Coordinates of C-alpha atoms and ligand atoms in Angstrom, one line a residue:
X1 CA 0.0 0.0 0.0
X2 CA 1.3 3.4 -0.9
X3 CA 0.7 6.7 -0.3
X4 CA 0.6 9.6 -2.4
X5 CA -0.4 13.2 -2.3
X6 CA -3.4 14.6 -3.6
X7 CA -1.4 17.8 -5.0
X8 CA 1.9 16.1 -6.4
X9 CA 1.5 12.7 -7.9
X10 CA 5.3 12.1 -7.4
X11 CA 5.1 11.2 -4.0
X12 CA 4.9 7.7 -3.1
X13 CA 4.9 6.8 0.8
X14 CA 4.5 3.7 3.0
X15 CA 1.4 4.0 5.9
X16 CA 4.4 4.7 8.7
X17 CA 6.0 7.3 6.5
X18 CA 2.5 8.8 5.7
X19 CA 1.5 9.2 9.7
X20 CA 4.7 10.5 11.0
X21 CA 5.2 13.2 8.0
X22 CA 1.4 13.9 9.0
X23 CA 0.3 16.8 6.0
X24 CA 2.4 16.5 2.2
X25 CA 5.0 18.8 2.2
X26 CA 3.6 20.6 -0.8
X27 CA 0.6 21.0 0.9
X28 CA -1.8 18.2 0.0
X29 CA -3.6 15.2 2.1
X30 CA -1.5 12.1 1.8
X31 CA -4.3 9.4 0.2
X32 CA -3.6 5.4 -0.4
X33 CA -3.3 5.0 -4.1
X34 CA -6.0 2.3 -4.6
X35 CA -8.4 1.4 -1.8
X36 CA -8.4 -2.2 -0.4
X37 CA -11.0 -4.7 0.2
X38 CA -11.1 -6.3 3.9
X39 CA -10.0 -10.0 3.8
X40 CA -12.8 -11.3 6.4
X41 CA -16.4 -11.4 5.5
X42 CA -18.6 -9.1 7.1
X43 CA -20.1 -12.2 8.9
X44 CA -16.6 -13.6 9.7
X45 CA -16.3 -9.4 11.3
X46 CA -20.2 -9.8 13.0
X47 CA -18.4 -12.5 15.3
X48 CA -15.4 -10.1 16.4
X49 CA -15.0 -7.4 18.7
X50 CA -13.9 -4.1 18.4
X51 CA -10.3 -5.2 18.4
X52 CA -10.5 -7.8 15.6
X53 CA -13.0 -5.7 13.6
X54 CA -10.1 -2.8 14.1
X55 CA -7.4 -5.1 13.2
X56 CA -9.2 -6.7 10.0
X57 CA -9.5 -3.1 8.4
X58 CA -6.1 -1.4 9.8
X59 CA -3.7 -3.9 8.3
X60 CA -5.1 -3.5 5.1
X61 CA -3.9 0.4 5.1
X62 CA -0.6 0.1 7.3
X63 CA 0.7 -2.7 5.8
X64 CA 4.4 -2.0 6.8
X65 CA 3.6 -2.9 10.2
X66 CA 3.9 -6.2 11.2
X67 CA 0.7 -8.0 12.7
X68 CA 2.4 -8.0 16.1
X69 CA 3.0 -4.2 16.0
X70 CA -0.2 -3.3 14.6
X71 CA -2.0 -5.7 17.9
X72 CA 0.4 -4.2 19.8
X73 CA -1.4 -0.3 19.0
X74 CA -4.9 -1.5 18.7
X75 CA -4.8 -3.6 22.2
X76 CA -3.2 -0.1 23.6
X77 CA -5.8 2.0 22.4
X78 CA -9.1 0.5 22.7
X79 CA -9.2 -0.7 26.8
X80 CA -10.4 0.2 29.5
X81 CA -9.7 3.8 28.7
X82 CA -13.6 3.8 27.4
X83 CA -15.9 2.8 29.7
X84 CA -18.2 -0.1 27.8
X85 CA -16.1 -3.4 26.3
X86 CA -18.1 -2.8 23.4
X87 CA -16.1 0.6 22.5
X88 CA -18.9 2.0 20.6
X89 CA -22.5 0.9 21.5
X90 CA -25.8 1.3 19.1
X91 CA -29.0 2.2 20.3
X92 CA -31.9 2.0 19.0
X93 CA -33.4 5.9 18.8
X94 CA -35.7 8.0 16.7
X95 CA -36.5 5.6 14.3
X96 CA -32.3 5.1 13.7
X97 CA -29.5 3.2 15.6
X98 CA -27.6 5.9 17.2
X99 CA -23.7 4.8 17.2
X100 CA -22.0 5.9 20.4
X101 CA -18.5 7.0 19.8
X102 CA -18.3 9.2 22.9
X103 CA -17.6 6.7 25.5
X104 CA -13.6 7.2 25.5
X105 CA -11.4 9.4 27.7
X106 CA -12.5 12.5 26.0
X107 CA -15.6 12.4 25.7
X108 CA -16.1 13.1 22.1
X109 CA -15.6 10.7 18.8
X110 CA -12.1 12.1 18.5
X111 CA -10.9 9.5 20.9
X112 CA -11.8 6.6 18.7
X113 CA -8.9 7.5 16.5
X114 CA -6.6 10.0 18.6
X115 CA -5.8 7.0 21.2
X116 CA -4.5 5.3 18.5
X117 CA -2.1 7.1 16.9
X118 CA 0.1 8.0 19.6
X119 CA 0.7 4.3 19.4
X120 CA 0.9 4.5 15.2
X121 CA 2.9 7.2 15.4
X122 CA 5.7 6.3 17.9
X123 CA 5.6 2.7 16.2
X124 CA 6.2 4.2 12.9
X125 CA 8.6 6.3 14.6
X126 CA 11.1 3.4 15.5
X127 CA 10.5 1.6 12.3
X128 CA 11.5 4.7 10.6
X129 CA 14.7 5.1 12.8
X130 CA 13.5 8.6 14.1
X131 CA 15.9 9.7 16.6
X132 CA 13.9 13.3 16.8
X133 CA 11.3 14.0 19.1
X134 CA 8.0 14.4 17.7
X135 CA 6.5 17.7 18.2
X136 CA 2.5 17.2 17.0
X137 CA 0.7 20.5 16.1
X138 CA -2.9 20.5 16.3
X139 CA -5.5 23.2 15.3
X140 CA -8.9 22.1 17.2
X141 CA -12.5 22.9 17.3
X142 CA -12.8 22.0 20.7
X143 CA -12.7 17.7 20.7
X144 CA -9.6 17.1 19.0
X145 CA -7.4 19.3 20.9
X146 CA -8.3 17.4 24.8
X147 CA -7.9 14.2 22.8
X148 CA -4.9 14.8 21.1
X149 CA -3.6 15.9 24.6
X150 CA -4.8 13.0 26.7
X151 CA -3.3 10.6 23.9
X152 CA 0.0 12.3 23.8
X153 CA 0.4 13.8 27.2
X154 CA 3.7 12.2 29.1
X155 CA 4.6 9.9 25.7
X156 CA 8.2 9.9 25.8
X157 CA 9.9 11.2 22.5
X158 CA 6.8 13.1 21.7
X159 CA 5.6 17.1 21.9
X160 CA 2.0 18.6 21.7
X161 CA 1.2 21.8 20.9
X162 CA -2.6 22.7 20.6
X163 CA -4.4 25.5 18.9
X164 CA -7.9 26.5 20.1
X165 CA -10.1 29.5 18.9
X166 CA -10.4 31.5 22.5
X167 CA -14.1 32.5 22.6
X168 CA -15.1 29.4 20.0
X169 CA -15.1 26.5 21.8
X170 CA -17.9 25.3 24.9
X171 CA -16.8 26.3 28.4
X172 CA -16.4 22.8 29.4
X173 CA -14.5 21.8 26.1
X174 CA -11.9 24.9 27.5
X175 CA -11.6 23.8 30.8
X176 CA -10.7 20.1 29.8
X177 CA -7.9 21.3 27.5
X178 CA -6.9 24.3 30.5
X179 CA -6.7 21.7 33.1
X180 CA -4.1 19.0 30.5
X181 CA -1.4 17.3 32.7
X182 CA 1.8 16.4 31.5
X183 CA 4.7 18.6 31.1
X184 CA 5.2 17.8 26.9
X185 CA 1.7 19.4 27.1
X186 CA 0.6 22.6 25.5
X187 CA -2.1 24.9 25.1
X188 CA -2.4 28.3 23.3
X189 CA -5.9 30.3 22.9
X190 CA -5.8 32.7 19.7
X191 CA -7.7 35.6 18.7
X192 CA -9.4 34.0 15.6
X193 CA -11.6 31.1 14.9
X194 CA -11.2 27.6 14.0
X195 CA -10.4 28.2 9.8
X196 CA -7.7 30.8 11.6
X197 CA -6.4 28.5 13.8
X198 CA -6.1 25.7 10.9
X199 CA -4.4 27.7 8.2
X200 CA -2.0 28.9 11.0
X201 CA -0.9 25.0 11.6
X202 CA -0.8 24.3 7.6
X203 CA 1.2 27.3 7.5
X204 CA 3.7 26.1 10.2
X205 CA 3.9 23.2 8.4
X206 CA 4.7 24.5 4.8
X207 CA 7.6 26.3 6.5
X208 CA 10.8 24.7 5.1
X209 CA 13.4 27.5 7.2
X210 CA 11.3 26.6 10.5
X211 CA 11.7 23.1 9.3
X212 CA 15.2 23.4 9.1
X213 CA 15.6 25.6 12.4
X214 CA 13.6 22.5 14.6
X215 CA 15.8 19.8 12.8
X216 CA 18.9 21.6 14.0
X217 CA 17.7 21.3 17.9
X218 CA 16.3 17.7 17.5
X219 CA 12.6 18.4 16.7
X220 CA 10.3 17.2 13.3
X221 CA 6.5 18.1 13.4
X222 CA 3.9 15.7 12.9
X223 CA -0.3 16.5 12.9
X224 CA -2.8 15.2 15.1
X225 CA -5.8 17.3 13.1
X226 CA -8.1 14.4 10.6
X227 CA -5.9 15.4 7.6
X228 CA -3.0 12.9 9.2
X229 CA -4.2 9.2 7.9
X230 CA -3.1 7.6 11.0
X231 CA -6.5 9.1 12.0
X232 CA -8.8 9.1 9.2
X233 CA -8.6 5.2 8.8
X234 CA -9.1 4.5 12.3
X235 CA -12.5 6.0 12.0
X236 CA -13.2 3.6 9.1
X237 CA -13.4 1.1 11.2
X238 CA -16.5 2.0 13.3
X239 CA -18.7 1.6 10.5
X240 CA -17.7 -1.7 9.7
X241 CA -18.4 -2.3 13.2
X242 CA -21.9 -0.7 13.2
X243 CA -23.0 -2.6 10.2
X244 CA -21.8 -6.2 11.9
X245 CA -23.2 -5.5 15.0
X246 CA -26.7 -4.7 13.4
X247 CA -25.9 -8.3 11.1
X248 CA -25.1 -10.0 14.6
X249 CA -28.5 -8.8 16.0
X250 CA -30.7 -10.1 12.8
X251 CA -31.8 -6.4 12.2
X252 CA -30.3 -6.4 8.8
X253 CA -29.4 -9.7 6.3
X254 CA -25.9 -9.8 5.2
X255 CA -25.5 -7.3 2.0
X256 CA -28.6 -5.4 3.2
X257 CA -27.5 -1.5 2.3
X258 CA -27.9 1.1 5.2
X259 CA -27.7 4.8 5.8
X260 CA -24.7 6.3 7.7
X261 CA -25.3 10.3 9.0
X262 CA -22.5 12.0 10.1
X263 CA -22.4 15.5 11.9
X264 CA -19.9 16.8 9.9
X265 CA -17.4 20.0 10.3
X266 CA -13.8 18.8 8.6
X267 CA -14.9 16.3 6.8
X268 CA -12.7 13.5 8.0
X269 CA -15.6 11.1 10.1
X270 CA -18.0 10.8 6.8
X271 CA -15.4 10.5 4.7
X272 CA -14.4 7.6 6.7
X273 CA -17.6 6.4 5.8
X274 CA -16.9 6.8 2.1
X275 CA -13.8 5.1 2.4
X276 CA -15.6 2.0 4.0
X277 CA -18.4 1.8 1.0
X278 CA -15.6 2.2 -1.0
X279 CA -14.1 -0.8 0.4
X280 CA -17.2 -3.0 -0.2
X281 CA -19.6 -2.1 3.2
X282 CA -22.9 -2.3 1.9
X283 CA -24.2 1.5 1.9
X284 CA -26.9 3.2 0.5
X285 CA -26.6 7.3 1.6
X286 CA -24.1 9.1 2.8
X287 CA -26.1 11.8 4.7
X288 CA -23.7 14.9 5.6
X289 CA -25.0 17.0 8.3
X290 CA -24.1 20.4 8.8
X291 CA -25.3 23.4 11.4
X292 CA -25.4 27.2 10.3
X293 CA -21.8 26.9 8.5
X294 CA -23.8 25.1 6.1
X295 CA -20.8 25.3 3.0
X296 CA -21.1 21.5 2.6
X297 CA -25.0 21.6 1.7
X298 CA -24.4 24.3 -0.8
X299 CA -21.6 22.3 -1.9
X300 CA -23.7 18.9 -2.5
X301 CA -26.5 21.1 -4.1
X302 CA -24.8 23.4 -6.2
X303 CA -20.8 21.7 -6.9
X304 CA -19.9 24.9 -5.9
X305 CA -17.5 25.4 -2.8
X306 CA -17.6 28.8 -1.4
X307 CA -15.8 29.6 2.0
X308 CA -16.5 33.6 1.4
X309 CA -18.9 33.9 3.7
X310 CA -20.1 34.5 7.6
X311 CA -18.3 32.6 10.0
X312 CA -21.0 31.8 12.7
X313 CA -20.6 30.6 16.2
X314 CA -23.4 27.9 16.7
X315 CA -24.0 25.3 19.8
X316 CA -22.1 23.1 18.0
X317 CA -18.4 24.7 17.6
X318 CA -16.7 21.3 16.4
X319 CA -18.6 21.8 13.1
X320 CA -17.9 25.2 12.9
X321 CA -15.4 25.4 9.8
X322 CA -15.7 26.8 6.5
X323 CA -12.5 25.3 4.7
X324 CA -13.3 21.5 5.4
X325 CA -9.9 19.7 4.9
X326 CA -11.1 16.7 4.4
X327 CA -12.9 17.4 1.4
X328 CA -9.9 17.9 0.0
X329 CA -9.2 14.1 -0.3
X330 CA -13.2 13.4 -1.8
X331 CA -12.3 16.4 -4.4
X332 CA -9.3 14.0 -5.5
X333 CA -11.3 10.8 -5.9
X334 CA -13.8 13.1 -8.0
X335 CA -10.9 13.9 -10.0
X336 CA -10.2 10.3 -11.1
X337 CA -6.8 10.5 -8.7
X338 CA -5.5 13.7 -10.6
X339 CA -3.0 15.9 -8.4
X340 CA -2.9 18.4 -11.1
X341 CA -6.6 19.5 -11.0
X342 CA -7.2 19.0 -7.2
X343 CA -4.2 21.3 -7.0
X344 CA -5.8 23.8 -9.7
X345 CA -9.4 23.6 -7.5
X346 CA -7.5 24.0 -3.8
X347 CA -5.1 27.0 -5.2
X348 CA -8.4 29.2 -6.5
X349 CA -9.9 28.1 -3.1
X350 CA -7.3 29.5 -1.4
X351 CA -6.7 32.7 -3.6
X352 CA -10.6 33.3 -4.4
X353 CA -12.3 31.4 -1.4
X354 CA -14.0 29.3 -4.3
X355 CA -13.8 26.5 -7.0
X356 CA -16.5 24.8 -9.0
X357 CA -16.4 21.1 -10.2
X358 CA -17.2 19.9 -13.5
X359 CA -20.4 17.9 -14.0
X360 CA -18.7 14.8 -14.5
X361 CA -16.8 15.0 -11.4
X362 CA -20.5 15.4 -9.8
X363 CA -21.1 12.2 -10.2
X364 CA -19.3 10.9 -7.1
X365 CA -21.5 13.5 -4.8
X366 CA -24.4 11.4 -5.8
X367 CA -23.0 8.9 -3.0
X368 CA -24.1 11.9 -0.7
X369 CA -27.2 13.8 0.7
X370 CA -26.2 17.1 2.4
X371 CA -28.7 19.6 4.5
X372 CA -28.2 21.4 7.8
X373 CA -29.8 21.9 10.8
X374 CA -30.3 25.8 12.5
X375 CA -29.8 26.5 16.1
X376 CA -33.7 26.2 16.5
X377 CA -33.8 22.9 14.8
X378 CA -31.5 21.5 16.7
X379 CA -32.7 22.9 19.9
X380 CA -36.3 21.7 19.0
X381 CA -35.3 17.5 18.1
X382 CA -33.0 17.8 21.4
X383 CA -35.9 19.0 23.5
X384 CA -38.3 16.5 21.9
X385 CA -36.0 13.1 21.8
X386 CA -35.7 14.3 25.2
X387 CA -39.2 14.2 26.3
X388 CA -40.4 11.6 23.8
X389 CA -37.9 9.0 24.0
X390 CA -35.8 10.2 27.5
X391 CA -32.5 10.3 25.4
X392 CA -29.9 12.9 25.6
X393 CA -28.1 14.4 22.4
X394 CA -26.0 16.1 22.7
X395 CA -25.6 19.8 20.1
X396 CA -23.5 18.3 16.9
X397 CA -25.9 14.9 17.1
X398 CA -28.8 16.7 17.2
X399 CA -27.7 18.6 13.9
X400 CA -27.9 15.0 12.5
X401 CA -30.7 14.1 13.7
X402 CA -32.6 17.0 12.7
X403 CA -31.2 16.1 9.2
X404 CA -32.3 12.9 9.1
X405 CA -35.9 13.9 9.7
X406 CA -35.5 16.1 6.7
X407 CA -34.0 13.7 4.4
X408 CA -36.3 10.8 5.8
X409 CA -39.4 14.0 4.6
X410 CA -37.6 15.0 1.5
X411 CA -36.8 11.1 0.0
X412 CA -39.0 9.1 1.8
X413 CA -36.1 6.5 2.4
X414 CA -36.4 4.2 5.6
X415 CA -33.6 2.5 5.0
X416 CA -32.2 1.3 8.0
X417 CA -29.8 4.0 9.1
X418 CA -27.3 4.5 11.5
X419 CA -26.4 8.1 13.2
X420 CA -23.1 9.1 14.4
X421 CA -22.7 11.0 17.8
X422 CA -19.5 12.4 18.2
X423 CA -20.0 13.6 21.9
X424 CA -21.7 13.1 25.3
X425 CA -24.3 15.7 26.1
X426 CA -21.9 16.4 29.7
X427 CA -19.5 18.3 26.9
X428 CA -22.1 20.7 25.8
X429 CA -23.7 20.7 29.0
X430 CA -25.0 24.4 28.9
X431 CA -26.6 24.3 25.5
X432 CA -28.2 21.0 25.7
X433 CA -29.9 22.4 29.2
X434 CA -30.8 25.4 27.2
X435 CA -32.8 23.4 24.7
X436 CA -34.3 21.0 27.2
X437 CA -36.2 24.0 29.6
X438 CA -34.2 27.8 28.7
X439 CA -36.4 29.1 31.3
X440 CA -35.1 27.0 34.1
X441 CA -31.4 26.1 33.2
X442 CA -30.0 29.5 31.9
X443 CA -29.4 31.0 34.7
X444 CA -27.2 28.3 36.4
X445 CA -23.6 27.5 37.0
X446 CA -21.5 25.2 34.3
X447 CA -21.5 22.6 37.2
X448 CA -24.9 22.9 38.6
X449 CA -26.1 21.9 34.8
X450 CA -24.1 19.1 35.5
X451 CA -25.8 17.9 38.2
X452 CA -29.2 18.9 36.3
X453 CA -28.7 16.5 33.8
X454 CA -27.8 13.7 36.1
X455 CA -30.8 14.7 37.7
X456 CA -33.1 14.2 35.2
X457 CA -31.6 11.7 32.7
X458 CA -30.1 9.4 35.3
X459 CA -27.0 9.0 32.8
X460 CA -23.5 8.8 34.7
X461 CA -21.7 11.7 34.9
X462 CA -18.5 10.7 32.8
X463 CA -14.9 10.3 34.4
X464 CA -13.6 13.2 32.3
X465 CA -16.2 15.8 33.8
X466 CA -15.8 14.8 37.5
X467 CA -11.8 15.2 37.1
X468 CA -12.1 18.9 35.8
X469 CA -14.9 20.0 38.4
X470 CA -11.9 21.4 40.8
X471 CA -8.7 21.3 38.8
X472 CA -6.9 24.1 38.6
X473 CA -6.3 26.0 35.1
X474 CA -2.4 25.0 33.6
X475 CA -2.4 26.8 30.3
X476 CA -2.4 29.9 30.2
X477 CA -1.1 31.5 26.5
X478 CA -2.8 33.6 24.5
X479 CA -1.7 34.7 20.7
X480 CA -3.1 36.6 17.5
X481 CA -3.7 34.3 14.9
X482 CA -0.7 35.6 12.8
X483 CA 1.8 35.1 15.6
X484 CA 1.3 31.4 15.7
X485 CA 4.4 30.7 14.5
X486 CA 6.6 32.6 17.2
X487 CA 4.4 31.0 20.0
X488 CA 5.8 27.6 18.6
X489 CA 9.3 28.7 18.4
X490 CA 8.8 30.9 22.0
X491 CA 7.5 27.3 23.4
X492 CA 10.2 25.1 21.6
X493 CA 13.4 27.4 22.9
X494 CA 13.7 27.8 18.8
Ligands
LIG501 C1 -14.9 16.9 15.3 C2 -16.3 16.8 15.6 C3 -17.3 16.8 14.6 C4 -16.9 16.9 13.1 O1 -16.2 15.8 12.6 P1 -15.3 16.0 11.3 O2 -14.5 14.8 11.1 O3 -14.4 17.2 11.5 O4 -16.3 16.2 10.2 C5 -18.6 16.6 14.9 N1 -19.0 16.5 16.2 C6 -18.1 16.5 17.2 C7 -18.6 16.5 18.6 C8 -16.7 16.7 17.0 O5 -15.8 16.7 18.0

């Protein structure tokens, strides 16, 4: 299996190569060059766990590690860390199988693949004969920053250095990435948002002299963000996992086609879930979920991309991006593999904030249905799969879920589908009280809301709200988003 990138056509990696080098060094998304097919049957999978469904897809994509080192990762990663042996639960919800992927360390999907690749990455580290330390730069919305941190936080040989919009994340989502242990830990807030934040990393990256500079004190970057394949194919996984597990309960026949809906802000979870029908999973829609930042619907309806618009803080900050990375990698598939024209599309997207695909390359949207929720729609299908069903969303879910309802209206499809939620209502703790009873809830303390929602859903409060209730704040640092790069080099002693 090798890797190439999806702007030069030259470059030709192996997996390890791929996940330590992180983001192509001309700026593109490293992609595998064909897609494989899993070597177990999906019945053969509806027998395994998480761990042997994980295994049975990641070896197909790293196959320069050996079977022992890639056991070795997956055994690390998916423990007792998450709180249920079955890693990622469904329940039946709404008329849809809701697919828990919140129920690691963190709280939020993010740590389905980000307690992985500390494991992939310092593996493909020694097979690689990397004597420098690995400094990983992340740009987060909120989820991926605490994961990234709790994955990385004390690994010896490693560095993290985390990105977060200051007043665009939720107050919990701040205080668990404030409160991060571990002295290779590090936090900076910048005045910007997410997009800010993101081209600020890429820009880091795409700096040969600063390249040069960290190689001469021991240091090589790496990314933690969606756009490093050490996390994307991770998250492939789940959805072979859904789909056996509803095969292992008799709700669907083996080859039966089903709906995946993804709450969607980078674009890395869904197209996962492209990757997987790509590899043979049986699926019928790919529904793409967005909130206000609704670029992706107009996208899907239109084939034109066009970030030149209103950024707008919603309830649900991790989807709150305008340049989704990911998309990147779909735009090259569309393109028949071509480097040259995904390069053209991303260059006027950079200098105009826009590109348009051809009609032709439309054809591989059709694999998709996009549409977005508003803040009152998602406020509304909380409130009422609350008091209907006694179920808890949580903000981004809810954006699906709203978004199901419409596509379920708009196609009349009741194909079996399943719905991704990335996080546990405790992260969003304040809006999902808000859209439960306004009147009653707005008024309180981030903690007292806690306690509400125990109070009236009877859910456990999670491991990784109880620790932050009294810790005290660590990180402190505070840049413009231009400055980004001196706040690495302050932090570094470059
Ligand atoms: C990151 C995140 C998303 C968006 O996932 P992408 O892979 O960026 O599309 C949705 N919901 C939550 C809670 C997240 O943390």
């Amino acid at each position: 299996m090798r890797y190439t990138s999806t702007r030069d056509e030259s470059v030709s990696l192996s997996a390890s190569e791929a996940i330590l080098q992180g983001l192509s060094p001309d700026g593109g998304l490293y992609v595998p060059t064909s897609i494989p097919e899993p070597d177990a049957s999906l019945s053969e999978m509806a027998s395994m766990d998480y761990r042997g469904v994980a295994f049975e897809i990641m070896k197909k994509f790293f196959d320069d590690f050996t079977d022992e080192e890639l056991k070795h990762c997956i055994d690390s990663a998916y423990d007792d860390k998450f709180d249920t042996p079955e890693i990622a639960p469904l329940k039946g919800v709404h008329g849809a199988y809701i697919l828990e992927l919140w129920h690691g360390k963190t709280i939020a999907f993010k740590d389905m693949a980000l307690s992985i690749l500390p494991y992939l990455l310092t593996t493909s580290a020694k097979k690689n004969n990397v004597t420098k330390d690995i400094i990983i730069l992340t740009a987060t919305s909120g989820d991926t920053g605490k994961a990234a941190l709790a994955g990385f936080a004390d690994v010896p040989g490693t560095g993290i250095i985390v990105f977060y919009p200051k007043d665009g994340v939720s107050p919990i989502q701040k205080k668990q990435m404030l409160t991060q242990k571990g002295d290779n830990t590090h936090v900076v807030g910048i005045v910007g948002n997410f997009d800010d934040a993101q081209t600020g990393v890429k820009n880091i990256f795409n700096d040969t002299e600063l390249k040069e500079e960290m190689a001469a004190k021991g240091f090589q970057f790496s990314s933690a963000n969606s756009i490093n394949i050490g996390r994307l194919v991770p998250q492939i996984v789940y959805y072979y996992y859904a789909y056996t597990r509803l095969l292992k309960d008799g709700k669907i026949k083996e080859g039966d086609k089903i709906n995946f809906d993804v709450p969607t802000g980078n674009f890395g979870n869904i197209l996962a879930a492209y990757y997987a029908k790509q590899m043979g999973l049986p699926v019928n829609k790919l529904i793409c979920a967005s909130n206000e930042n609704k670029v992706l619907f107009d996208f899907f309806r239109t084939g034109t991309y066009d970030r030149n618009r209103d950024f707008i803080l919603t309830t649900s900050p991790s989807m709150d991006i305008l340049i989704s990375s990911n998309l990147e990698r779909l735009i090259f598939k569309m393109t028949d593999n071509s480097a040259s024209e995904t390069k053209k599309l991303m260059d006027a997207l950079k200098a105009e904030g826009t590109y348009t695909v051809t009609d032709k390359m439309r054809d591989v949207i059709s694999d998709f249905y996009g549409n977005f929720a508003t803040e009152e729609e998602d406020d509304a299908i909380i409130k009422e799969v609350f008091e209907k069903e006694h179920y808890v969303l949580d903000t981004h879910t809810g954006v699906a879920v709203a978004v199901y309802d419409k596509y379920r209206k708009e196609t009349g499809d009741d194909t079996v589908t399943v719905i991704d939620s990335t996080a546990s209502p405790y992260k969003f703790t304040r809006s999902v009280m808000h859209a439960i009873d306004a009147g009653k809830y707005d008024g309180m303390e981030d903690f007292e809301l806690v306690d509400e929602l125990y109070a009236i859903s009877g859910m456990k409060i999670p491991q990784a709200i109880e620790e932050i209730r009294n810790a005290d704040i660590l990180h402190k640092r505070v840049c413009d988003a231009g400055k980004m790069k001196d706040e690495v080099k302050d932090i570094l002693g470059v």
